Short mmCIF file of C-alpha atoms in Angstrom, two decimals:
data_model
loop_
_atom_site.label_atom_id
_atom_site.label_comp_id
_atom_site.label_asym_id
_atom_site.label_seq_id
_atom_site.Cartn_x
_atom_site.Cartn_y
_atom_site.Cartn_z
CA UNK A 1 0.00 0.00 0.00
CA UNK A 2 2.59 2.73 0.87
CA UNK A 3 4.98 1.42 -1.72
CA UNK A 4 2.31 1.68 -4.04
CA UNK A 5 1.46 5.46 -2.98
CA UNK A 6 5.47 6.11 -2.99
CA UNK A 7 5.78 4.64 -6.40
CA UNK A 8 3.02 6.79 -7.60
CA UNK A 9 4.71 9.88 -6.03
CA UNK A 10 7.66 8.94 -7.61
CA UNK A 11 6.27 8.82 -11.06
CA UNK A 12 4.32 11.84 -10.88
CA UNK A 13 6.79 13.94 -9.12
CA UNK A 14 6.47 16.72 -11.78
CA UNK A 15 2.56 16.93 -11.03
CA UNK A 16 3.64 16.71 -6.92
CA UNK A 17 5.75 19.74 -7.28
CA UNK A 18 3.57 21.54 -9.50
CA UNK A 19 0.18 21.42 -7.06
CA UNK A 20 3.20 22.47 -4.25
CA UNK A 21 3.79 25.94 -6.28
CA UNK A 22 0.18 26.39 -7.40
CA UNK A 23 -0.51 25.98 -3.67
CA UNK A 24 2.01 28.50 -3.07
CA UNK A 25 0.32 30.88 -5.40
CA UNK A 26 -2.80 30.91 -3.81
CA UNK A 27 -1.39 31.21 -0.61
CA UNK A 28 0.26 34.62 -2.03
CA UNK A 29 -2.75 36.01 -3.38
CA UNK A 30 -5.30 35.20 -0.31
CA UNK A 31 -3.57 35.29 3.28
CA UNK A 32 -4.09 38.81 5.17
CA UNK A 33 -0.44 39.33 6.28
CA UNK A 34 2.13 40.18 3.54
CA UNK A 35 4.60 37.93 5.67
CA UNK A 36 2.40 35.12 5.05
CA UNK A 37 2.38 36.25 1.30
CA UNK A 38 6.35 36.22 1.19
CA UNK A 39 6.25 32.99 2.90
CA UNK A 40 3.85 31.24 0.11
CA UNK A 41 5.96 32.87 -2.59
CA UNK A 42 9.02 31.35 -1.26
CA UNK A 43 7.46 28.02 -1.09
CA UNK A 44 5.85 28.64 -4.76
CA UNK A 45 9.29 29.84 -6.10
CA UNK A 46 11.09 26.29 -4.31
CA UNK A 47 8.43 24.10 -5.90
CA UNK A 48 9.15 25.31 -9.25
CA UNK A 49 12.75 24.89 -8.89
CA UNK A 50 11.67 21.43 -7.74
CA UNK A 51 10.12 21.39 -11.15
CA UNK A 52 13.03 22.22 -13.01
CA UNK A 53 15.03 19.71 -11.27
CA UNK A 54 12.03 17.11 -12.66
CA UNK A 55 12.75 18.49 -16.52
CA UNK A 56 16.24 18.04 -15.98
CA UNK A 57 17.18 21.38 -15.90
CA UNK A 58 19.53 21.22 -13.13
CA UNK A 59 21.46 24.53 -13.24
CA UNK A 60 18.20 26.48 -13.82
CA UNK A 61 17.15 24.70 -10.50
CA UNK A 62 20.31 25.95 -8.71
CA UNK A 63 20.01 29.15 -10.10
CA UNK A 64 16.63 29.45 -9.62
CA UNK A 65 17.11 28.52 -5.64
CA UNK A 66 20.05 31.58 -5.88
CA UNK A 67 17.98 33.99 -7.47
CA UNK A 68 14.82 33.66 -5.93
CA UNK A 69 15.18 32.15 -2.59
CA UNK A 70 18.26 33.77 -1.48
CA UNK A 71 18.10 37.46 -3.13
CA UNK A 72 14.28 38.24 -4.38
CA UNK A 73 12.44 37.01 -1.45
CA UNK A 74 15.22 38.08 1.35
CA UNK A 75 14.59 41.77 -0.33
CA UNK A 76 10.55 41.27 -0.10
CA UNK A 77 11.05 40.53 3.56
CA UNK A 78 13.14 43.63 3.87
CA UNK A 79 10.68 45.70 2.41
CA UNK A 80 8.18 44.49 4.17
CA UNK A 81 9.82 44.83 7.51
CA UNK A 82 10.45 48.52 6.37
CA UNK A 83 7.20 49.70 5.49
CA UNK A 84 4.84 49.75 8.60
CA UNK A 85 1.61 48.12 7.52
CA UNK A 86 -0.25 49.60 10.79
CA UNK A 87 0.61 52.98 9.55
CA UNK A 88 -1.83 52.78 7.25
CA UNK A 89 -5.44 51.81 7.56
CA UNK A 90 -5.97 48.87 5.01
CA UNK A 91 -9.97 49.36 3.86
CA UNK A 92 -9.90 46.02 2.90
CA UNK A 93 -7.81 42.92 1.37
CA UNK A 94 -9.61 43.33 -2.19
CA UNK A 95 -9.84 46.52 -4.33
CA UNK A 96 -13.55 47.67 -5.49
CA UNK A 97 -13.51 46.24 -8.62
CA UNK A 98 -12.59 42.89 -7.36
CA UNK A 99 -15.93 41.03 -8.92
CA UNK A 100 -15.38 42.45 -12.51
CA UNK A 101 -11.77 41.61 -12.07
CA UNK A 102 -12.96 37.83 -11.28
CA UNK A 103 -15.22 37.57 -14.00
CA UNK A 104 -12.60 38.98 -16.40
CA UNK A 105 -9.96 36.27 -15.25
CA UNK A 106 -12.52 33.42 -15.14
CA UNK A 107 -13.48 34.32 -18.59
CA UNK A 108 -9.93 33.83 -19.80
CA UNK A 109 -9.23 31.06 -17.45
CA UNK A 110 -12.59 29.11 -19.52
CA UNK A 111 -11.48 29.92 -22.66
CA UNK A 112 -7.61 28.11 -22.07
CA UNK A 113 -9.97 25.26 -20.15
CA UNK A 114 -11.62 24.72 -22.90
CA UNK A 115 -8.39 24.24 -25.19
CA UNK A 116 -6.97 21.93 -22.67
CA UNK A 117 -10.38 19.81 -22.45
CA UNK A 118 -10.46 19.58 -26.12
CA UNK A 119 -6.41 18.18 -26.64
CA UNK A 120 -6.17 16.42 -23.39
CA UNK A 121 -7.48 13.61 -25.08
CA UNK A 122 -5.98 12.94 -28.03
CA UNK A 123 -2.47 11.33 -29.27
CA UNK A 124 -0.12 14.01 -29.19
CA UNK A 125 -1.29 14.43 -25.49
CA UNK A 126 0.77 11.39 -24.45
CA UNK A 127 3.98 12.35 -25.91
CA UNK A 128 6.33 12.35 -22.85
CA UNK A 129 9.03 14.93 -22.57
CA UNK A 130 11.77 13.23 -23.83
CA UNK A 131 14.64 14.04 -25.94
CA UNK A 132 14.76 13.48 -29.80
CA UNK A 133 18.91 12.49 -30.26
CA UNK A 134 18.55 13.79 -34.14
CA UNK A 135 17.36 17.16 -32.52
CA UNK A 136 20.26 17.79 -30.14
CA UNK A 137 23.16 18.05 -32.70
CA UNK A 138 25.59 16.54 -30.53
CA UNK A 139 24.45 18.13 -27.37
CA UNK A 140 23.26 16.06 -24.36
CA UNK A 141 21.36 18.46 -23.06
CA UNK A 142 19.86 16.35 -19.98
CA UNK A 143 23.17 14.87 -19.35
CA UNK A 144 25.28 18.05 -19.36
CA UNK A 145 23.24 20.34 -18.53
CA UNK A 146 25.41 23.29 -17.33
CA UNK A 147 27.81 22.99 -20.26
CA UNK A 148 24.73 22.64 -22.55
CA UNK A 149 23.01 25.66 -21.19
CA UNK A 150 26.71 27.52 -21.27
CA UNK A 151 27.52 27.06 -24.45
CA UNK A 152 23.78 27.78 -25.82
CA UNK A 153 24.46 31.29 -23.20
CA UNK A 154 27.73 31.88 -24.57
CA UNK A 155 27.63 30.86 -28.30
CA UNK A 156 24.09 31.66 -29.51
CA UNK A 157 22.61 33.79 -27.25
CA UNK A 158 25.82 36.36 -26.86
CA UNK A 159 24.05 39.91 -27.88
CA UNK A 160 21.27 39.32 -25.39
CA UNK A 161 23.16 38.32 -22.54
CA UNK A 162 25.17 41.06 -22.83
CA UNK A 163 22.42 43.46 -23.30
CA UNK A 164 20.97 41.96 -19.63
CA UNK A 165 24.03 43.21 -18.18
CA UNK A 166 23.50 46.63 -19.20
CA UNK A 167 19.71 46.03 -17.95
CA UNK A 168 20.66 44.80 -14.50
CA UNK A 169 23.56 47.79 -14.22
CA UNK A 170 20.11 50.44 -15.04
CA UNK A 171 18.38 48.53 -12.64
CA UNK A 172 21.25 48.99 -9.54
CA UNK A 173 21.40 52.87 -10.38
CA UNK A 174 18.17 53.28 -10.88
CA UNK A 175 17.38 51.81 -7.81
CA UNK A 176 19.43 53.73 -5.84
CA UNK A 177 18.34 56.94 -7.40
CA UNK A 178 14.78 55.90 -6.62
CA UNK A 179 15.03 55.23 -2.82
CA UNK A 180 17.78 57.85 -2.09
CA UNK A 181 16.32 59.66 0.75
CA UNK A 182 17.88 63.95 -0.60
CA UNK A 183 16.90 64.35 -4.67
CA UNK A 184 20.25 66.52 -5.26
CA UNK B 1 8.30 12.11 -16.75
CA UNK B 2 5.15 14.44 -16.68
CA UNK B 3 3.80 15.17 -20.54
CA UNK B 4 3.46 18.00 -21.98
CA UNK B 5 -0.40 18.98 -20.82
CA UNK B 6 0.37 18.34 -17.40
CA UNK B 7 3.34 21.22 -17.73
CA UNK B 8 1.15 23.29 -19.43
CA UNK B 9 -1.56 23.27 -16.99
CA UNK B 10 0.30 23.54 -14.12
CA UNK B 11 1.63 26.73 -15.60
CA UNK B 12 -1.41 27.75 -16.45
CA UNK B 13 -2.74 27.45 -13.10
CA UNK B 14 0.22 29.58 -11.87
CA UNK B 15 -0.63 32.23 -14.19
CA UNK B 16 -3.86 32.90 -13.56
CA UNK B 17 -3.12 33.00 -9.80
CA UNK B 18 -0.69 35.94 -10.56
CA UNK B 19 -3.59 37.53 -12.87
CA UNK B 20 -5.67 37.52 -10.09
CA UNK B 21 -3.87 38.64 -7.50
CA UNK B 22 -2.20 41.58 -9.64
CA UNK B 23 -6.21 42.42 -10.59
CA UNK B 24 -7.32 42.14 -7.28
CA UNK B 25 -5.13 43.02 -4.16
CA UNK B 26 -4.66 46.40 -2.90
CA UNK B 27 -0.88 45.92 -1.48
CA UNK B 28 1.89 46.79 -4.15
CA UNK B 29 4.27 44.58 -2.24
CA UNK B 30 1.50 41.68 -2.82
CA UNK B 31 1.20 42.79 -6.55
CA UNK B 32 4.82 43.05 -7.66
CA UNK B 33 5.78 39.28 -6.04
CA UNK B 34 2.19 38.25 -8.34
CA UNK B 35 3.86 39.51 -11.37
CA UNK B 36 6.72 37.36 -10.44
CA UNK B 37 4.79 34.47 -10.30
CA UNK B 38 4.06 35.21 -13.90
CA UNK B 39 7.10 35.26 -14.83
CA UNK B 40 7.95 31.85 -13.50
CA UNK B 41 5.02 30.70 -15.23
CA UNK B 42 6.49 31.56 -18.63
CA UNK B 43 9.82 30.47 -17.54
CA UNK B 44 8.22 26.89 -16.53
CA UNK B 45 6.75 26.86 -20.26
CA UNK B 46 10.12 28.23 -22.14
CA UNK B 47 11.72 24.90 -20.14
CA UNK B 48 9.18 22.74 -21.55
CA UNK B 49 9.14 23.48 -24.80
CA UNK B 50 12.74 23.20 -24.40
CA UNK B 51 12.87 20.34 -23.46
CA UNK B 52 10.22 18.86 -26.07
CA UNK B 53 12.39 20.55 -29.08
CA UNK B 54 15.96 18.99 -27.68
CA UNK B 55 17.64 22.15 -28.03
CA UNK B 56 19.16 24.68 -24.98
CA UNK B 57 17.50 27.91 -26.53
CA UNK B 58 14.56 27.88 -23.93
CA UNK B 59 17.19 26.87 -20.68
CA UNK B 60 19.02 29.78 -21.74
CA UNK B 61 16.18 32.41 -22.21
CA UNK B 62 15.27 30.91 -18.78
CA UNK B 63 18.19 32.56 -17.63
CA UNK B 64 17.82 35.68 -18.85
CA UNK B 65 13.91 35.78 -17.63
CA UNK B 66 15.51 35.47 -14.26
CA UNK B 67 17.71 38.16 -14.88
CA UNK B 68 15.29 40.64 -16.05
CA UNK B 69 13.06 39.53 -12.84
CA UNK B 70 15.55 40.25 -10.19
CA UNK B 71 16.39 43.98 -12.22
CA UNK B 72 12.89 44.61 -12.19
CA UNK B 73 11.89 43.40 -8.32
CA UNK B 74 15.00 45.69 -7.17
CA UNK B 75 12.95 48.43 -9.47
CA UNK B 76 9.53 47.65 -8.08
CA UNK B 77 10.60 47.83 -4.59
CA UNK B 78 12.58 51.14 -4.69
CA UNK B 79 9.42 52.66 -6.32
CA UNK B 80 7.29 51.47 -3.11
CA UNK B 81 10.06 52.76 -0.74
CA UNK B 82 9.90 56.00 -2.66
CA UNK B 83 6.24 55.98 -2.48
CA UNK B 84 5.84 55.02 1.09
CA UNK B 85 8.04 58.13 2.02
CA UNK B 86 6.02 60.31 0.00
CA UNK B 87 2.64 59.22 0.70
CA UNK B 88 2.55 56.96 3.93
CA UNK B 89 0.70 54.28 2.07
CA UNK B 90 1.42 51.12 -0.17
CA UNK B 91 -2.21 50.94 -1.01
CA UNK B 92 -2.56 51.05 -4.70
CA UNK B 93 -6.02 52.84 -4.52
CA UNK B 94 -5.00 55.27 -2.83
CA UNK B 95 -2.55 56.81 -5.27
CA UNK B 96 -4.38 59.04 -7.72
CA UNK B 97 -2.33 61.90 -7.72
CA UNK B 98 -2.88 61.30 -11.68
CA UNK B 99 -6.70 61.54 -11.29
CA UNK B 100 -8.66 64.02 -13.46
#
């Protein structure tokens, strides 16, 4: 019985980890105290690097783990800790136009529904996400990942990478211009 | 290994969270870690597909997502410092300094 259950874990670990984040998600959007909301986006942003880890995508797990859990969330928390939430009155967890906003989303969410219901079913459905050799040109991509994902970085993807640094330098002065306490 | 609808939906489900907490909730804090959620919803997609087509492209654009995500938290969160010294709020209603 429980090696049954553990085997079925096992095989669906994607779908495990998955549920994990979504669960995370919701935990963001609904609780009252934006602690609680950092706490169920750190647990969303884990479970997707769990995901990546199930699609083979080992350094994006890692880096995902870096990135998220020990710089994005740890500066949330800071914020948060900074800005007195009793300082303000909150009038309420949901802005007025929260029903219209719900109908909107549910609209969209039935129309994507509805293209999952009707190609959930058929052949292609199936197909498990697995690597086509003739595809990879010589690249393992599951097997080496980092070098895989390096070289792709490094060799095809040059101009854009490059371009991020410039992005991410913006960002840093930006930032500091923005929540510099004198405008000089 | 999980096929490709059960990657999709997942994401899917992650999405719409983020749509509906960036449509709905009042805090900006609240807001800007919903558009991140987004973000990682694309990112779990670009992985997939990835993944389906055998090549590295979608790892790598991965990557940058992430990049661009952490320049534009660092962004987000300087603007609600700014704005909490100016205003004393973090309330997204209750800025309408652009109001006609």
């Amino acid at each position: 019985m429980v090696e049954t259950f553990l085997a079925f874990i096992g095989r669906n670990l994607f779908l495990v980890f998955g549920l994990m984040a979504v669960g995370g998600a919701l935990a963001l959007v609904f609780s009252k105290n934006a602690v609680h909301s950092v706490v169920g986006f750190l647990f969303s942003m884990l479970s997707v690097a769990g995901c990546y880890l199930c699609m083979s995508a080992e350094f994006l797990a890692v880096a995902q783990l870096l990135v998220y859990a020990g710089g994005i969330v740890v500066l949330f928390l800071f914020v948060v800790m900074l800005v007195e939430m009793t300082k303000f009155k909150e009038k309420g967890l949901f802005q007025s136009q929260t029903p219209y906003a719900l109908v909107a989303v549910a609209i969209g969410a039935a129309a994507i529904v509805g293209v999952f219901v009707s190609t959930w079913f058929t052949k292609s459905a199936d197909v498990a996400l697995t690597l086509d050799p003739g595809l990879a040109r010589g690249l393992d991509v599951a097997k080496e990942n980092s070098q895989a994902v390096s070289r792709g970085l490094f060799a095809g993807y040059l101009l854009p990478f490059e371009i991020l640094s410039v992005i991410l330098l913006v960002a840093l002065v930006g930032a500091v211009t923005l929540a510099k306490k004198e405008r000089v | 290994m999980a096929s490709m609808n059960t990657v999709l939906f997942i994401s899917f489900l992650l999405f719409s969270a983020g749509v509906a907490g960036v449509l709905v909730r009042r805090n900006a804090l609240v807001i800007l870690m919903c558009v991140e959620l987004m973000l990682n919803a694309a990112n779990l997609n670009l992985v997939a597909f990835a993944r389906h087509a055998g090549t590295v492209a979608g790892q790598a654009f991965a990557l940058l997502v992430m990049g661009l995500a952490a320049a534009e938290v660092a962004i987000g969160l300087a603007l609600v410092v700014a704005l909490y010294r100016r205003k004393d709020t973090i309330q997204v209603d209750q800025i309408n300094l652009l109001r006609g």
